[in-house]
Amino acid sequence: MADQTLREGVVFHEKYQILRNLAQGGMGAVYEVMHLETNRRRALKVMLPSVLGSEELRNRFRAEARVASGIESEHIVETFDAGIDRATGMPFLVMELLKGQELADALKAHGAMPPERALPLIAQVARTLDKTHAARVVHRDLKPENLFLTTREDGSLHVKILDFGIAKV
């Protein structure tokens, strides 16, 4: 994580306190943050300084905010805020903080799912893709790493589709 620039305790965009780094890729990093006004925990996704010069990547990042928030579905991560931080110049998204794990990690840890467990998840993904296609959006990067498994209050599995960064509108 050599490119990580946001440290624990720092206040980002004047209202989100960094709690911890959750993940980092080649283009961005995701942090758990606390919204200072509401004390709600959220996920903050930022572009890394090393890629800020790429107009193509900035456009992809901006598109992710617009595309994902334009489709209402309980299976797409909700976006609450987006913009460019004045202090750092970093584009950002503030999204719901998910608890659970990527499908890829679940499959590595436990192997293939039995049909009775997998079929409801496949149905959730299919219904959501139907909604995205009706909105004239194609995800283009659907893979186990972009499907996040959470558990509802009743104990049932719930899937969220992540990363609309290369979606085609």
PDB file of C-alpha atoms in Angstrom:
ATOM      1  CA  MET A   1       0.000   0.000   0.000  1.00  0.00           C
ATOM      2  CA  ALA A   2       2.784   2.383  -0.863  1.00  0.00           C
ATOM      3  CA  ASP A   3       0.416   4.836  -2.553  1.00  0.00           C
ATOM      4  CA  GLN A   4      -1.918   5.122   0.433  1.00  0.00           C
ATOM      5  CA  THR A   5      -2.253   8.775   1.427  1.00  0.00           C
ATOM      6  CA  LEU A   6      -5.159   8.859   3.859  1.00  0.00           C
ATOM      7  CA  ARG A   7      -4.212   7.945   7.400  1.00  0.00           C
ATOM      8  CA  GLU A   8      -6.348   6.901  10.340  1.00  0.00           C
ATOM      9  CA  GLY A   9      -7.822   9.909  12.145  1.00  0.00           C
ATOM     10  CA  VAL A  10      -7.522  12.300   9.183  1.00  0.00           C
ATOM     11  CA  VAL A  11     -10.711  14.187   8.251  1.00  0.00           C
ATOM     12  CA  PHE A  12     -11.430  13.926   4.522  1.00  0.00           C
ATOM     13  CA  HIS A  13     -13.616  16.419   2.653  1.00  0.00           C
ATOM     14  CA  GLU A  14     -14.278  18.222   5.958  1.00  0.00           C
ATOM     15  CA  LYS A  15     -16.784  15.599   7.108  1.00  0.00           C
ATOM     16  CA  TYR A  16     -15.472  12.019   6.928  1.00  0.00           C
ATOM     17  CA  GLN A  17     -12.980  10.782   9.526  1.00  0.00           C
ATOM     18  CA  ILE A  18     -10.761   7.968   8.260  1.00  0.00           C
ATOM     19  CA  LEU A  19     -11.063   4.906  10.515  1.00  0.00           C
ATOM     20  CA  ARG A  20      -9.102   2.312   8.540  1.00  0.00           C
ATOM     21  CA  ASN A  21      -8.031   1.191   5.085  1.00  0.00           C
ATOM     22  CA  LEU A  22     -10.211  -1.638   3.760  1.00  0.00           C
ATOM     23  CA  ALA A  23      -8.700  -2.288   0.335  1.00  0.00           C
ATOM     24  CA  GLN A  24      -6.458  -0.848  -2.309  1.00  0.00           C
ATOM     25  CA  GLY A  25      -6.077  -1.516  -6.010  1.00  0.00           C
ATOM     26  CA  GLY A  26      -4.179   0.041  -8.874  1.00  0.00           C
ATOM     27  CA  MET A  27      -6.634   2.901  -9.313  1.00  0.00           C
ATOM     28  CA  GLY A  28      -8.147   3.541  -5.913  1.00  0.00           C
ATOM     29  CA  ALA A  29      -8.428   2.788  -2.237  1.00  0.00           C
ATOM     30  CA  VAL A  30     -11.426   2.115  -0.019  1.00  0.00           C
ATOM     31  CA  TYR A  31     -11.583   3.249   3.596  1.00  0.00           C
ATOM     32  CA  GLU A  32     -14.001   2.823   6.440  1.00  0.00           C
ATOM     33  CA  VAL A  33     -14.990   6.327   7.528  1.00  0.00           C
ATOM     34  CA  MET A  34     -17.228   7.979  10.105  1.00  0.00           C
ATOM     35  CA  HIS A  35     -19.517  10.775   8.930  1.00  0.00           C
ATOM     36  CA  LEU A  36     -18.870  13.460  11.555  1.00  0.00           C
ATOM     37  CA  GLU A  37     -22.424  14.857  11.625  1.00  0.00           C
ATOM     38  CA  THR A  38     -24.316  11.575  11.893  1.00  0.00           C
ATOM     39  CA  ASN A  39     -21.691   9.188  13.342  1.00  0.00           C
ATOM     40  CA  ARG A  40     -22.683   6.723  10.589  1.00  0.00           C
ATOM     41  CA  ARG A  41     -19.985   4.457   9.245  1.00  0.00           C
ATOM     42  CA  ARG A  42     -19.569   4.510   5.480  1.00  0.00           C
ATOM     43  CA  ALA A  43     -17.132   3.344   2.828  1.00  0.00           C
ATOM     44  CA  LEU A  44     -15.038   6.027   1.134  1.00  0.00           C
ATOM     45  CA  LYS A  45     -13.553   5.166  -2.262  1.00  0.00           C
ATOM     46  CA  VAL A  46     -10.883   7.542  -3.584  1.00  0.00           C
ATOM     47  CA  MET A  47      -8.684   7.690  -6.661  1.00  0.00           C
ATOM     48  CA  LEU A  48      -5.019   7.343  -5.842  1.00  0.00           C
ATOM     49  CA  PRO A  49      -2.705  10.317  -6.475  1.00  0.00           C
ATOM     50  CA  SER A  50      -0.610   8.220  -8.873  1.00  0.00           C
ATOM     51  CA  VAL A  51      -3.482   7.987 -11.397  1.00  0.00           C
ATOM     52  CA  LEU A  52      -5.039  11.440 -11.026  1.00  0.00           C
ATOM     53  CA  GLY A  53      -3.315  12.574 -14.226  1.00  0.00           C
ATOM     54  CA  SER A  54      -5.237  10.068 -16.361  1.00  0.00           C
ATOM     55  CA  GLU A  55      -8.344  11.692 -17.816  1.00  0.00           C
ATOM     56  CA  GLU A  56      -9.644   8.256 -18.855  1.00  0.00           C
ATOM     57  CA  LEU A  57      -9.421   6.917 -15.293  1.00  0.00           C
ATOM     58  CA  ARG A  58     -10.982  10.084 -13.827  1.00  0.00           C
ATOM     59  CA  ASN A  59     -13.880   9.713 -16.277  1.00  0.00           C
ATOM     60  CA  ARG A  60     -14.274   6.027 -15.331  1.00  0.00           C
ATOM     61  CA  PHE A  61     -14.349   6.930 -11.652  1.00  0.00           C
ATOM     62  CA  ARG A  62     -16.940   9.681 -12.228  1.00  0.00           C
ATOM     63  CA  ALA A  63     -19.058   7.324 -14.340  1.00  0.00           C
ATOM     64  CA  GLU A  64     -19.117   4.750 -11.545  1.00  0.00           C
ATOM     65  CA  ALA A  65     -20.874   7.230  -9.244  1.00  0.00           C
ATOM     66  CA  ARG A  66     -23.454   8.204 -11.838  1.00  0.00           C
ATOM     67  CA  VAL A  67     -24.190   4.757 -13.221  1.00  0.00           C
ATOM     68  CA  ALA A  68     -24.545   2.899  -9.924  1.00  0.00           C
ATOM     69  CA  SER A  69     -26.639   5.572  -8.227  1.00  0.00           C
ATOM     70  CA  GLY A  70     -28.962   5.836 -11.230  1.00  0.00           C
ATOM     71  CA  ILE A  71     -30.348   2.331 -10.710  1.00  0.00           C
ATOM     72  CA  GLU A  72     -32.448   1.651  -7.648  1.00  0.00           C
ATOM     73  CA  SER A  73     -31.865  -1.841  -6.363  1.00  0.00           C
ATOM     74  CA  GLU A  74     -31.167  -3.357  -2.979  1.00  0.00           C
ATOM     75  CA  HIS A  75     -28.451  -5.338  -4.763  1.00  0.00           C
ATOM     76  CA  ILE A  76     -26.381  -2.336  -5.869  1.00  0.00           C
ATOM     77  CA  VAL A  77     -24.251  -0.486  -3.338  1.00  0.00           C
ATOM     78  CA  GLU A  78     -25.907   2.801  -2.405  1.00  0.00           C
ATOM     79  CA  THR A  79     -23.879   5.965  -3.080  1.00  0.00           C
ATOM     80  CA  PHE A  80     -24.448   8.856  -0.656  1.00  0.00           C
ATOM     81  CA  ASP A  81     -21.900  11.445  -1.760  1.00  0.00           C
ATOM     82  CA  ALA A  82     -19.414  12.022  -4.561  1.00  0.00           C
ATOM     83  CA  GLY A  83     -17.121  14.774  -5.723  1.00  0.00           C
ATOM     84  CA  ILE A  84     -13.563  16.015  -5.681  1.00  0.00           C
ATOM     85  CA  ASP A  85     -11.892  16.834  -2.393  1.00  0.00           C
ATOM     86  CA  ARG A  86     -10.442  20.361  -2.502  1.00  0.00           C
ATOM     87  CA  ALA A  87      -7.564  19.646  -0.135  1.00  0.00           C
ATOM     88  CA  THR A  88      -6.209  16.586  -1.979  1.00  0.00           C
ATOM     89  CA  GLY A  89      -7.728  16.899  -5.465  1.00  0.00           C
ATOM     90  CA  MET A  90      -8.870  13.279  -5.145  1.00  0.00           C
ATOM     91  CA  PRO A  91     -12.197  12.229  -6.702  1.00  0.00           C
ATOM     92  CA  PHE A  92     -14.249  10.260  -4.186  1.00  0.00           C
ATOM     93  CA  LEU A  93     -17.416   8.243  -3.616  1.00  0.00           C
ATOM     94  CA  VAL A  94     -19.088   7.681  -0.251  1.00  0.00           C
ATOM     95  CA  MET A  95     -21.083   4.476  -0.200  1.00  0.00           C
ATOM     96  CA  GLU A  96     -22.803   2.170   2.226  1.00  0.00           C
ATOM     97  CA  LEU A  97     -20.360   0.147   4.291  1.00  0.00           C
ATOM     98  CA  LEU A  98     -20.847  -3.540   3.570  1.00  0.00           C
ATOM     99  CA  LYS A  99     -20.286  -6.320   6.069  1.00  0.00           C
ATOM    100  CA  GLY A 100     -19.502  -9.739   4.686  1.00  0.00           C
ATOM    101  CA  GLN A 101     -17.144 -10.943   1.985  1.00  0.00           C
ATOM    102  CA  GLU A 102     -16.604 -11.097  -1.739  1.00  0.00           C
ATOM    103  CA  LEU A 103     -17.968 -14.202  -3.424  1.00  0.00           C
ATOM    104  CA  ALA A 104     -14.407 -14.967  -4.620  1.00  0.00           C
ATOM    105  CA  ASP A 105     -13.177 -15.137  -1.004  1.00  0.00           C
ATOM    106  CA  ALA A 106     -16.133 -17.286   0.056  1.00  0.00           C
ATOM    107  CA  LEU A 107     -15.455 -19.733  -2.760  1.00  0.00           C
ATOM    108  CA  LYS A 108     -11.750 -19.925  -1.860  1.00  0.00           C
ATOM    109  CA  ALA A 109     -12.549 -20.539   1.791  1.00  0.00           C
ATOM    110  CA  HIS A 110     -15.463 -22.977   1.416  1.00  0.00           C
ATOM    111  CA  GLY A 111     -15.412 -24.288  -2.150  1.00  0.00           C
ATOM    112  CA  ALA A 112     -18.404 -24.480  -4.454  1.00  0.00           C
ATOM    113  CA  MET A 113     -21.795 -23.625  -2.985  1.00  0.00           C
ATOM    114  CA  PRO A 114     -24.560 -26.203  -2.962  1.00  0.00           C
ATOM    115  CA  PRO A 115     -27.354 -25.376  -5.448  1.00  0.00           C
ATOM    116  CA  GLU A 116     -29.895 -24.517  -2.737  1.00  0.00           C
ATOM    117  CA  ARG A 117     -27.532 -21.797  -1.488  1.00  0.00           C
ATOM    118  CA  ALA A 118     -26.303 -20.577  -4.892  1.00  0.00           C
ATOM    119  CA  LEU A 119     -29.645 -20.381  -6.750  1.00  0.00           C
ATOM    120  CA  PRO A 120     -31.172 -17.562  -4.645  1.00  0.00           C
ATOM    121  CA  LEU A 121     -27.971 -15.534  -5.139  1.00  0.00           C
ATOM    122  CA  ILE A 122     -27.997 -16.142  -8.881  1.00  0.00           C
ATOM    123  CA  ALA A 123     -31.644 -15.010  -8.964  1.00  0.00           C
ATOM    124  CA  GLN A 124     -30.745 -11.799  -7.091  1.00  0.00           C
ATOM    125  CA  VAL A 125     -27.940 -11.043  -9.553  1.00  0.00           C
ATOM    126  CA  ALA A 126     -30.148 -11.845 -12.553  1.00  0.00           C
ATOM    127  CA  ARG A 127     -32.967  -9.550 -11.336  1.00  0.00           C
ATOM    128  CA  THR A 128     -30.471  -6.757 -10.755  1.00  0.00           C
ATOM    129  CA  LEU A 129     -28.843  -7.185 -14.157  1.00  0.00           C
ATOM    130  CA  ASP A 130     -32.324  -7.098 -15.683  1.00  0.00           C
ATOM    131  CA  LYS A 131     -32.828  -3.693 -14.006  1.00  0.00           C
ATOM    132  CA  THR A 132     -29.444  -2.408 -15.167  1.00  0.00           C
ATOM    133  CA  HIS A 133     -30.114  -3.551 -18.722  1.00  0.00           C
ATOM    134  CA  ALA A 134     -33.553  -1.897 -18.648  1.00  0.00           C
ATOM    135  CA  ALA A 135     -31.699   1.303 -17.673  1.00  0.00           C
ATOM    136  CA  ARG A 136     -29.447   0.714 -20.718  1.00  0.00           C
ATOM    137  CA  VAL A 137     -26.385  -0.135 -18.597  1.00  0.00           C
ATOM    138  CA  VAL A 138     -24.115  -3.154 -19.090  1.00  0.00           C
ATOM    139  CA  HIS A 139     -21.790  -3.922 -16.152  1.00  0.00           C
ATOM    140  CA  ARG A 140     -18.978  -5.503 -18.264  1.00  0.00           C
ATOM    141  CA  ASP A 141     -16.941  -6.761 -15.291  1.00  0.00           C
ATOM    142  CA  LEU A 142     -19.183  -9.242 -13.514  1.00  0.00           C
ATOM    143  CA  LYS A 143     -17.002 -11.736 -11.643  1.00  0.00           C
ATOM    144  CA  PRO A 144     -16.849 -13.265  -8.144  1.00  0.00           C
ATOM    145  CA  GLU A 145     -14.625 -10.383  -6.951  1.00  0.00           C
ATOM    146  CA  ASN A 146     -17.427  -7.928  -7.815  1.00  0.00           C
ATOM    147  CA  LEU A 147     -20.195  -9.834  -6.035  1.00  0.00           C
ATOM    148  CA  PHE A 148     -20.313  -9.166  -2.290  1.00  0.00           C
ATOM    149  CA  LEU A 149     -22.164 -11.473   0.093  1.00  0.00           C
ATOM    150  CA  THR A 150     -23.903 -10.022   3.124  1.00  0.00           C
ATOM    151  CA  THR A 151     -26.338 -11.543   5.587  1.00  0.00           C
ATOM    152  CA  ARG A 152     -29.754 -10.035   6.241  1.00  0.00           C
ATOM    153  CA  GLU A 153     -31.236  -9.735   9.718  1.00  0.00           C
ATOM    154  CA  ASP A 154     -33.250 -12.923   9.093  1.00  0.00           C
ATOM    155  CA  GLY A 155     -30.010 -14.818   8.325  1.00  0.00           C
ATOM    156  CA  SER A 156     -30.555 -15.109   4.568  1.00  0.00           C
ATOM    157  CA  LEU A 157     -27.752 -14.377   2.124  1.00  0.00           C
ATOM    158  CA  HIS A 158     -27.936 -11.159   0.139  1.00  0.00           C
ATOM    159  CA  VAL A 159     -25.677 -10.211  -2.774  1.00  0.00           C
ATOM    160  CA  LYS A 160     -24.472  -6.744  -3.786  1.00  0.00           C
ATOM    161  CA  ILE A 161     -23.009  -6.020  -7.217  1.00  0.00           C
ATOM    162  CA  LEU A 162     -19.870  -3.882  -6.979  1.00  0.00           C
ATOM    163  CA  ASP A 163     -17.705  -1.809  -9.305  1.00  0.00           C
ATOM    164  CA  PHE A 164     -19.562  -0.185 -12.155  1.00  0.00           C
ATOM    165  CA  GLY A 165     -16.309   1.520 -13.200  1.00  0.00           C
ATOM    166  CA  ILE A 166     -16.231   0.081 -16.720  1.00  0.00           C
ATOM    167  CA  ALA A 167     -19.975  -0.150 -17.248  1.00  0.00           C
ATOM    168  CA  LYS A 168     -21.225   0.707 -20.722  1.00  0.00           C
ATOM    169  CA  VAL A 169     -24.166   3.099 -20.944  1.00  0.00           C
TER     170      VAL A 169
END
